[in-house]
PDB file of C-alpha atoms in Angstrom:
ATOM      1  CA  MET T   1     101.204  87.629 105.792  1.00 60.00           C
ATOM      2  CA  GLY T   2     104.399  85.963 104.585  1.00 77.00           C
ATOM      3  CA  ALA T   3     103.774  82.852 106.668  1.00 84.00           C
ATOM      4  CA  ILE T   4     100.281  82.482 105.213  1.00 79.00           C
ATOM      5  CA  LEU T   5     101.549  82.793 101.643  1.00 78.00           C
ATOM      6  CA  GLU T   6     104.326  80.316 102.350  1.00 84.00           C
ATOM      7  CA  ALA T   7     101.875  77.791 103.777  1.00 82.00           C
ATOM      8  CA  ILE T   8      99.578  78.157 100.782  1.00 79.00           C
ATOM      9  CA  GLU T   9     102.426  77.853  98.278  1.00 78.00           C
ATOM     10  CA  ASN T  10     103.727  74.742 100.058  1.00 85.00           C
ATOM     11  CA  ASN T  11     100.282  73.122  99.674  1.00 84.00           C
ATOM     12  CA  PRO T  12      99.125  73.792  96.097  1.00 82.00           C
ATOM     13  CA  LYS T  13      96.132  71.456  96.485  1.00 86.00           C
ATOM     14  CA  GLU T  14      94.860  73.713  99.259  1.00 82.00           C
ATOM     15  CA  ILE T  15      94.828  76.694  96.876  1.00 82.00           C
ATOM     16  CA  LYS T  16      92.545  74.794  94.537  1.00 85.00           C
ATOM     17  CA  ARG T  17      90.365  73.541  97.385  1.00 87.00           C
ATOM     18  CA  LEU T  18      90.037  76.859  99.215  1.00 84.00           C
ATOM     19  CA  LEU T  19      89.987  79.357  96.362  1.00 85.00           C
ATOM     20  CA  GLY T  20      88.983  77.324  93.333  1.00 90.00           C
ATOM     21  CA  ILE T  21      92.010  78.466  91.319  1.00 88.00           C
ATOM     22  CA  ASP T  22      95.284  76.756  90.494  1.00 87.00           C
ATOM     23  CA  GLN T  23      98.692  77.843  91.758  1.00 85.00           C
ATOM     24  CA  GLU T  24      99.568  79.861  88.626  1.00 90.00           C
ATOM     25  CA  GLN T  25      96.298  81.789  88.808  1.00 91.00           C
ATOM     26  CA  PHE T  26      96.966  82.414  92.497  1.00 87.00           C
ATOM     27  CA  ARG T  27     100.415  83.843  91.720  1.00 88.00           C
ATOM     28  CA  GLN T  28      98.924  86.078  89.023  1.00 94.00           C
ATOM     29  CA  LEU T  29      96.301  87.281  91.491  1.00 91.00           C
ATOM     30  CA  ILE T  30      98.969  88.125  94.065  1.00 90.00           C
ATOM     31  CA  ALA T  31     101.041  89.982  91.448  1.00 93.00           C
ATOM     32  CA  LYS T  32      98.029  92.020  90.345  1.00 96.00           C
ATOM     33  CA  THR T  33      97.076  92.919  93.910  1.00 95.00           C
ATOM     34  CA  GLU T  34     100.645  94.004  94.673  1.00 95.00           C
ATOM     35  CA  LEU T  35     100.646  96.206  91.554  1.00 97.00           C
ATOM     36  CA  LEU T  36      97.282  97.724  92.478  1.00 97.00           C
ATOM     37  CA  HIS T  37      98.504  98.402  96.014  1.00 97.00           C
ATOM     38  CA  LYS T  38     101.614 100.126  94.673  1.00 97.00           C
ATOM     39  CA  GLN T  39      99.516 102.277  92.335  1.00 96.00           C
ATOM     40  CA  LYS T  40      97.175 103.282  95.167  1.00 96.00           C
ATOM     41  CA  GLN T  41     100.113 104.200  97.394  1.00 95.00           C
ATOM     42  CA  GLU T  42     101.561 106.363  94.608  1.00 92.00           C
ATOM     43  CA  GLU T  43      98.202 108.121  94.173  1.00 91.00           C
ATOM     44  CA  ILE T  44      98.024 108.808  97.901  1.00 90.00           C
ATOM     45  CA  GLU T  45     101.575 110.156  97.886  1.00 88.00           C
ATOM     46  CA  ILE T  46     100.790 112.508  94.986  1.00 86.00           C
ATOM     47  CA  LYS T  47      97.662 113.864  96.699  1.00 85.00           C
ATOM     48  CA  LYS T  48      99.352 114.507 100.047  1.00 82.00           C
ATOM     49  CA  LEU T  49      99.276 118.090 101.197  1.00 76.00           C
ATOM     50  CA  ARG T  50     102.676 119.234 102.342  1.00 72.00           C
ATOM     51  CA  VAL T  51     103.653 122.302 104.337  1.00 70.00           C
ATOM     52  CA  ASN T  52     107.112 123.803 103.975  1.00 68.00           C
ATOM     53  CA  LYS T  53     109.010 125.665 106.718  1.00 66.00           C
ATOM     54  CA  LYS T  54     107.303 128.973 106.041  1.00 67.00           C
ATOM     55  CA  GLY T  55     103.864 127.431 106.427  1.00 58.00           C
ATOM     56  CA  ARG T  56     102.966 127.647 102.763  1.00 59.00           C
ATOM     57  CA  LYS T  57     101.080 124.776 101.229  1.00 58.00           C
ATOM     58  CA  LYS T  58     102.967 122.725  98.769  1.00 57.00           C
ATOM     59  CA  THR T  59     101.672 119.879  96.595  1.00 53.00           C
TER      60      THR T  59
END
């Protein structure tokens, strides 16, 4: 994914043409999606069911 982002950032006119948003809006969109992804991963981690050595469930 890094190569795709690099190509898009190196061609700001392509962002506008392909997505209809300017480069700053694109960066904000990426930042928001990264934050949302992090939050989802944290939620998944909290909900994981863990088993300790004795076989008892642990949350």
